[in-house]
Tab-separated table of C-alpha atoms in Angstrom:
chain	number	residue	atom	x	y	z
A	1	UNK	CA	74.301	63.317	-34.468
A	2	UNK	CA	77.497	63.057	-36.701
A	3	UNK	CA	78.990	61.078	-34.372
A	4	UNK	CA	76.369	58.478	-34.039
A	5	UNK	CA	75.459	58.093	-37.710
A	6	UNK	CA	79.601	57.608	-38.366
A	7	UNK	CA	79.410	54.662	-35.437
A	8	UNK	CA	76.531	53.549	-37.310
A	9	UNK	CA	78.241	53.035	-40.714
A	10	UNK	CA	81.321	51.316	-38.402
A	11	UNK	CA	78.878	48.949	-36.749
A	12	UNK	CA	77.405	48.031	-40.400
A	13	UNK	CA	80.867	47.726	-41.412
A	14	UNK	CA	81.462	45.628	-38.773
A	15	UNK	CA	78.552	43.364	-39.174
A	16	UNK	CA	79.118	42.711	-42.621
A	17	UNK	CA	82.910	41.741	-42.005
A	18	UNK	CA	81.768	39.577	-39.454
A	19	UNK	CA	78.662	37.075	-40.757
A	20	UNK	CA	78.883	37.984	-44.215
A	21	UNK	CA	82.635	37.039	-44.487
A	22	UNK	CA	83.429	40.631	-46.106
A	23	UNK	CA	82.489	44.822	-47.139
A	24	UNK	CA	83.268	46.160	-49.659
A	25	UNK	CA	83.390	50.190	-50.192
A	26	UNK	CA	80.048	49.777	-52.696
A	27	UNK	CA	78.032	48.277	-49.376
A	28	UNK	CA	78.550	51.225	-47.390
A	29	UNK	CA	77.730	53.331	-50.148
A	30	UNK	CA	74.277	51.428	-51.003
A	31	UNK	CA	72.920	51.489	-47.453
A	32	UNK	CA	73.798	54.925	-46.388
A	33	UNK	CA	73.733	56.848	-49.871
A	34	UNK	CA	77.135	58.752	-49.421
A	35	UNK	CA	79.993	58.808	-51.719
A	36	UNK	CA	82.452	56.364	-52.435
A	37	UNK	CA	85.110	58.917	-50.935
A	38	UNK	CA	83.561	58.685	-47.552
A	39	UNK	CA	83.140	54.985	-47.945
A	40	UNK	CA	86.494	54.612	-47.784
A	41	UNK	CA	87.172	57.302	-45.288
A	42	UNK	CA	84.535	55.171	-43.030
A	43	UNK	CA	86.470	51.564	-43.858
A	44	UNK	CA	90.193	53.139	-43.079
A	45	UNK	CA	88.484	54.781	-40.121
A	46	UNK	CA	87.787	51.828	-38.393
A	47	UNK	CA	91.362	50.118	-39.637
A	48	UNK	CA	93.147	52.924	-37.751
A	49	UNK	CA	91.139	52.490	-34.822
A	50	UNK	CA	91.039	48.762	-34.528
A	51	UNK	CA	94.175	47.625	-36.688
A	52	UNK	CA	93.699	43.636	-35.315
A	53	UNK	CA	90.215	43.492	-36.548
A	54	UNK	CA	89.378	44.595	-39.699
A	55	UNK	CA	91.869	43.191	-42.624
A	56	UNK	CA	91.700	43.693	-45.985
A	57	UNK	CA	91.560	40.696	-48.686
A	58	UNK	CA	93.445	40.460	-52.517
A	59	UNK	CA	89.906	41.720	-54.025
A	60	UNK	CA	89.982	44.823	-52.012
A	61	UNK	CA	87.053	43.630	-49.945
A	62	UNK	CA	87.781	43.701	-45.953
A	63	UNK	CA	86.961	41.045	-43.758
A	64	UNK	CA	86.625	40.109	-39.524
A	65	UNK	CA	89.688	38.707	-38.478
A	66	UNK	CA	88.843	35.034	-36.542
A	67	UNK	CA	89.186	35.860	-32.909
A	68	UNK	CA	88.367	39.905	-32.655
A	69	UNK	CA	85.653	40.667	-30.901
A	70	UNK	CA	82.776	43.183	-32.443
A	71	UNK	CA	83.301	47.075	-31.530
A	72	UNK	CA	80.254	48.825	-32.446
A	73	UNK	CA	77.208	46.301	-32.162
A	74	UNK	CA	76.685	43.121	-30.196
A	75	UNK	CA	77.463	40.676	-32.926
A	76	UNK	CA	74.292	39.057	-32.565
A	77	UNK	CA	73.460	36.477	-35.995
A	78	UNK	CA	69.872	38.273	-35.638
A	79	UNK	CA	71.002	41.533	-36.920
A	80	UNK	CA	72.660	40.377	-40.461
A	81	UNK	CA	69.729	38.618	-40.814
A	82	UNK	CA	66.966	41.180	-40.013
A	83	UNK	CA	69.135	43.215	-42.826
A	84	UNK	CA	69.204	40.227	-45.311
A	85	UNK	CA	65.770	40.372	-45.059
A	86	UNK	CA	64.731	44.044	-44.668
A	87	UNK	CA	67.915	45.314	-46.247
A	88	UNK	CA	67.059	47.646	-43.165
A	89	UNK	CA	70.434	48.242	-40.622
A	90	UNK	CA	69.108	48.405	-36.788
A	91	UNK	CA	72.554	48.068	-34.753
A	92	UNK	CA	71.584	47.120	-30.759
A	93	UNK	CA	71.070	49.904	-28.775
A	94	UNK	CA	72.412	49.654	-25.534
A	95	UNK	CA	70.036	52.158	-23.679
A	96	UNK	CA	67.197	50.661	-21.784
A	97	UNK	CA	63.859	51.970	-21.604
A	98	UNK	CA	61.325	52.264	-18.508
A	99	UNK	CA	58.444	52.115	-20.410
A	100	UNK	CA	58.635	48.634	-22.433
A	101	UNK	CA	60.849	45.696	-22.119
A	102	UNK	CA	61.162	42.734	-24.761
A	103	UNK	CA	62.351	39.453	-23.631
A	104	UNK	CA	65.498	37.640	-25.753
A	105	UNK	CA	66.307	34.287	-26.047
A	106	UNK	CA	69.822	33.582	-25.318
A	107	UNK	CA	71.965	33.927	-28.041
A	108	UNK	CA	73.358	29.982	-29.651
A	109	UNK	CA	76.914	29.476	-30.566
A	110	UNK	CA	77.052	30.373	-34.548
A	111	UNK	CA	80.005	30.032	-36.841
A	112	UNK	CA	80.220	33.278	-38.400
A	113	UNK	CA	82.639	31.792	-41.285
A	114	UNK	CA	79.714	29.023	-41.910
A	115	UNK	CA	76.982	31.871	-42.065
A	116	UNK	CA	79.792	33.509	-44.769
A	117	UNK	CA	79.651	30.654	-46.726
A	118	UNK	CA	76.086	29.893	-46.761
A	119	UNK	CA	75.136	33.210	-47.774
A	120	UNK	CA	77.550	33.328	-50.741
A	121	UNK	CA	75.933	29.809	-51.706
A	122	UNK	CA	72.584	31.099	-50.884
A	123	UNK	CA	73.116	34.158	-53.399
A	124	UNK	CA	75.027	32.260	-56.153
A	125	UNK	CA	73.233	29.071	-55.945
A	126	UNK	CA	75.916	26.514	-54.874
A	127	UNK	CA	76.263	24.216	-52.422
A	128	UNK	CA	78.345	23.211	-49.851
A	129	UNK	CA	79.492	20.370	-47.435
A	130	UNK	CA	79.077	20.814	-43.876
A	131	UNK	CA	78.724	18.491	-40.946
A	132	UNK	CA	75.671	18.624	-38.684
A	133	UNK	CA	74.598	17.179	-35.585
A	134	UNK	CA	71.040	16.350	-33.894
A	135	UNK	CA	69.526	14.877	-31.123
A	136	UNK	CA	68.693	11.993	-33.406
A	137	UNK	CA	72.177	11.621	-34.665
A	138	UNK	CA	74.342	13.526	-31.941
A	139	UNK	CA	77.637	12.784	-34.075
A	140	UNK	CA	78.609	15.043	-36.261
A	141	UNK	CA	78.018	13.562	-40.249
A	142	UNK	CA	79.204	15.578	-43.636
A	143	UNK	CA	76.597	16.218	-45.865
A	144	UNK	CA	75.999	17.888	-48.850
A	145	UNK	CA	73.318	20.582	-49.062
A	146	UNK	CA	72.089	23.584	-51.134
A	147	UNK	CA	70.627	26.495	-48.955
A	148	UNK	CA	68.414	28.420	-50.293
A	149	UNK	CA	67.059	30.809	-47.818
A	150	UNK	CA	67.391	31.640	-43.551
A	151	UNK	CA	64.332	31.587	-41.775
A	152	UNK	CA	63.790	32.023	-38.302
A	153	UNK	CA	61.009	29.298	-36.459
A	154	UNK	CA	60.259	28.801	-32.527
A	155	UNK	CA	62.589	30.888	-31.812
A	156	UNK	CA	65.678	29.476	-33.832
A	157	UNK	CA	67.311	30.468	-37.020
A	158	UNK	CA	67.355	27.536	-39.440
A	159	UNK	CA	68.792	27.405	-43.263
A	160	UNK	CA	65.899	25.718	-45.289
A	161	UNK	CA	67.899	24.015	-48.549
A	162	UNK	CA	68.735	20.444	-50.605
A	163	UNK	CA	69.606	17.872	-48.329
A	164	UNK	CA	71.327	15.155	-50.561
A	165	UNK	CA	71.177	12.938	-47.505
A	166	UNK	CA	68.113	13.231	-46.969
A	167	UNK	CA	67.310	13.213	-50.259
A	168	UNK	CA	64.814	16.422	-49.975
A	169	UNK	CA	64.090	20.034	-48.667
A	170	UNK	CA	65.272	20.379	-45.311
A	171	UNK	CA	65.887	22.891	-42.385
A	172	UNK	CA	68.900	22.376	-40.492
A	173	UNK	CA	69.126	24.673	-37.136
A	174	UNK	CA	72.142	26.755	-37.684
A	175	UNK	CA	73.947	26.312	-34.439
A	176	UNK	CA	73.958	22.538	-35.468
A	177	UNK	CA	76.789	22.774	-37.645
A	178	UNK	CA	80.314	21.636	-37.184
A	179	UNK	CA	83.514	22.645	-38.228
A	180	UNK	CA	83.750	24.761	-41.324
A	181	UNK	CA	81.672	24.895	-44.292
A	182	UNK	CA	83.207	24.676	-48.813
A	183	UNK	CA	82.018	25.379	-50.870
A	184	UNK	CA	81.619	22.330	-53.467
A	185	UNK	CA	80.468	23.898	-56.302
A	186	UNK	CA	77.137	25.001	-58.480
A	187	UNK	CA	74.103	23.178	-57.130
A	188	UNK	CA	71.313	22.104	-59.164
A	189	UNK	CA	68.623	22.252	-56.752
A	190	UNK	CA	66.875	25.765	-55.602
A	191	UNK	CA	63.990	27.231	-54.363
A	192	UNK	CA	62.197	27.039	-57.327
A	193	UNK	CA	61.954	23.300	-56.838
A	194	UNK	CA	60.955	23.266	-53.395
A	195	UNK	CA	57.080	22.151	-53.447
A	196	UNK	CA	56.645	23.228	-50.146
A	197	UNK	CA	58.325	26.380	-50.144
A	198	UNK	CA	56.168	27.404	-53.090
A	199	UNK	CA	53.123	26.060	-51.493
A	200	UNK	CA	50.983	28.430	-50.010
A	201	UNK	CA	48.111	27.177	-47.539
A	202	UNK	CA	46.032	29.074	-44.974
A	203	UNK	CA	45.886	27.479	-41.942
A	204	UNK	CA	42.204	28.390	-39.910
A	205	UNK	CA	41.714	28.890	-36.348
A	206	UNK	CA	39.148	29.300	-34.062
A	207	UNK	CA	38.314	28.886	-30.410
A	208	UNK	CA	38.796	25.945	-28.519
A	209	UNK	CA	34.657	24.879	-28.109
A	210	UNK	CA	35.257	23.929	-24.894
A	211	UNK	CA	35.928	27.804	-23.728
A	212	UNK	CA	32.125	29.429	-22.545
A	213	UNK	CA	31.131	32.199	-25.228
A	214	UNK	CA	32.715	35.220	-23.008
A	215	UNK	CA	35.727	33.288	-23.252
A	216	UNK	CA	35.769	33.033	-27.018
A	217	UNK	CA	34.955	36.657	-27.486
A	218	UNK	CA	38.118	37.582	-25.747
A	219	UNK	CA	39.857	35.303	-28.008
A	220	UNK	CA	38.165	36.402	-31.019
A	221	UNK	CA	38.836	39.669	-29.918
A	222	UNK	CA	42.409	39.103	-29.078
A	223	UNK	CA	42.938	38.162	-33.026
A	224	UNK	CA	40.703	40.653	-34.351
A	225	UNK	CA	38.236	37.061	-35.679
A	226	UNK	CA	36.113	37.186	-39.053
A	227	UNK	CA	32.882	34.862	-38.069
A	228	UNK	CA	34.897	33.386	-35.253
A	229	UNK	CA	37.684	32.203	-37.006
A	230	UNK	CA	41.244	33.481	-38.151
A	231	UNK	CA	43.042	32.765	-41.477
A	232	UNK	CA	46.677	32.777	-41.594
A	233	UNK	CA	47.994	32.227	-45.071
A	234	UNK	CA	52.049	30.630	-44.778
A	235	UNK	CA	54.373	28.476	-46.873
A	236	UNK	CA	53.416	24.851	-46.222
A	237	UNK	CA	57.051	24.558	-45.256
A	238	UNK	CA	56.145	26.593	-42.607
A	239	UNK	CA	53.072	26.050	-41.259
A	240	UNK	CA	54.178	23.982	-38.132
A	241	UNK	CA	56.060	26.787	-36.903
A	242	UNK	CA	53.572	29.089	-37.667
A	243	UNK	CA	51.300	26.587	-35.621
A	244	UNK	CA	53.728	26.373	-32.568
A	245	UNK	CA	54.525	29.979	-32.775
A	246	UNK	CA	50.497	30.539	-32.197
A	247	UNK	CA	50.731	27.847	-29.002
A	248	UNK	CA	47.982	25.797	-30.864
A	249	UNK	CA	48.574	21.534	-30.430
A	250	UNK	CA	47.568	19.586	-33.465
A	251	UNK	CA	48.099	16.086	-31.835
A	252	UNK	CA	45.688	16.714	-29.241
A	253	UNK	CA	43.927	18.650	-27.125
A	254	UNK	CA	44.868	20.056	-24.130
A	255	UNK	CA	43.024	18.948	-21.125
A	256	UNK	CA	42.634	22.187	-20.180
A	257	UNK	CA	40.987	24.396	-22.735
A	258	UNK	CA	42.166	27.256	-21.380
A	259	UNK	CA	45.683	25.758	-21.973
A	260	UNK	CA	44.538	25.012	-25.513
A	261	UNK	CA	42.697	28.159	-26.510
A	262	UNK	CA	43.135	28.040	-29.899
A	263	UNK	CA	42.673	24.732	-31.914
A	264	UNK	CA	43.135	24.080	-36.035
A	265	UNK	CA	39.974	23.819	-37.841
A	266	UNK	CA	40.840	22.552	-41.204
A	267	UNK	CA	43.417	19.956	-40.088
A	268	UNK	CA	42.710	17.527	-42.208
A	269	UNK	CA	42.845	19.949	-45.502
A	270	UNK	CA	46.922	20.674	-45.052
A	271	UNK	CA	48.029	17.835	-42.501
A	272	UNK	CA	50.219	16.319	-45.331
A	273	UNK	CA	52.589	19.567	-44.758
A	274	UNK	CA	52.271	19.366	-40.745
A	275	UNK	CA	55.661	17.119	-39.393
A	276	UNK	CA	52.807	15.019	-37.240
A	277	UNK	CA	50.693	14.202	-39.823
């Protein structure tokens, strides 16, 4: 047990070296309530046992050398981020179980230093130039653009943010950038300002009419229905991949309503925040 909660601190270590761009002795200590002493002991642990990896900056923070390859957890984006948000550490487990299997998406190529810099901007409110690439404009352009927050959508991790640009509150997929990302000083734009971040709508769902009535009880079922309909209450920045997520088409129906199953009742109440609308 000692053994695996000390691999566990060099794993969180580890991540935070990697996609945060550095630890300190003061993270450790936070997340795993021990001392400062054993902090340290932890940090110059892993130093002595992977001298290539972990280097330590002027501020006496530590960070991932470019190159190294993670130790102690996969070094998958979707961990960092799962503790940005949950501030909860779950390294990979490499055991498999026989009794329930999940199903992964393949991992994209990330830039770990560009996720470093757009979580100091994110945290100190600054922004920072970055090229970016789409299927719309496949060549990589600089921009200028003031994150705000990481959400994951349709089975992507996006940064939502100010896209001078564009002029407006974007979300840019984060395997889309280019190059490195600067930081170009304090930004002026934040959440606070985003209409549709602050927007909260409820997006209803029922049955697709076409399904016979034993049909639609297994749906209703299925989503534990009020009345024969389901309320989902999302940012309006949201709500069309909280729509896509649910497998429910807004520009038309399926020919098949078994295909369609679920279909959006009050459409034309929040179709100024949908993409199509």
């Amino acid at each position: 047990m000692a053994r695996q909660l000390c691999e566990e601190r060099l794993a969180f270590i580890e991540m935070l070296a990697l996609w945060q761009g550095y630890v300190r002795n003061c993270d450790v200590v936070k997340q795993f309530y021990i001392s400062r002493q054993q902090a340290y002991k932890d940090i110059n642990q892993y130093q002595q046992l992977h001298p290539q990896c972990l280097l330590k900056n002027n501020d006496a923070s530590y960070y991932f050398s470019k190159g190294s390859s993670p130790q102690y957890f996969d070094g998958h984006l979707d961990t960092y981020l799962h503790w940005l948000q949950t501030h909860e550490f779950v390294p990979t487990s490499n055991s498999q179980s026989l009794q329930a299997y999940s199903l992964t998406s393949p991992p994209r190529k990330i830039s770990p230093q560009i996720i470093a810099i757009l979580s100091q901007a994110i945290r100190k409110q600054l922004k920072v130039e970055i090229a970016y690439v789409s299927l719309s404009n496949p060549e990589a352009d600089g921009r200028l653009f003031s994150p705000h927050c990481f959400v994951k959508a349709g089975g992507r991790w996006h940064v939502r943010g100010f896209c001078e640009k564009s002029n407006g509150y974007r979300d840019l997929v984060l395997s889309r950038f280019r190059g490195e990302a600067l930081i170009e000083g304090n930004s002026i734009h934040s959440a606070q300002q985003d209409d549709a971040w602050q927007t909260l709508i409820t997006l209803i769902l029922a049955p697709d009419q076409r399904l016979s009535l034993a049909q639609q009880e297994v749906l209703m079922n299925d989503y534990q229905m009020n009345n024969g309909q389901l309320h989902l209450t999302t940012r309006a920045a949201l709500a069309d991949y909280l729509l896509k997520e649910m497998q429910v088409n807004t520009k038309y129906l399926d020919g098949s309503p078994e295909a369609q199953q679920l279909v959006l009742v009050n459409r034309n109440d929040i179709k100024q925040w949908l993409f199509s609308s």
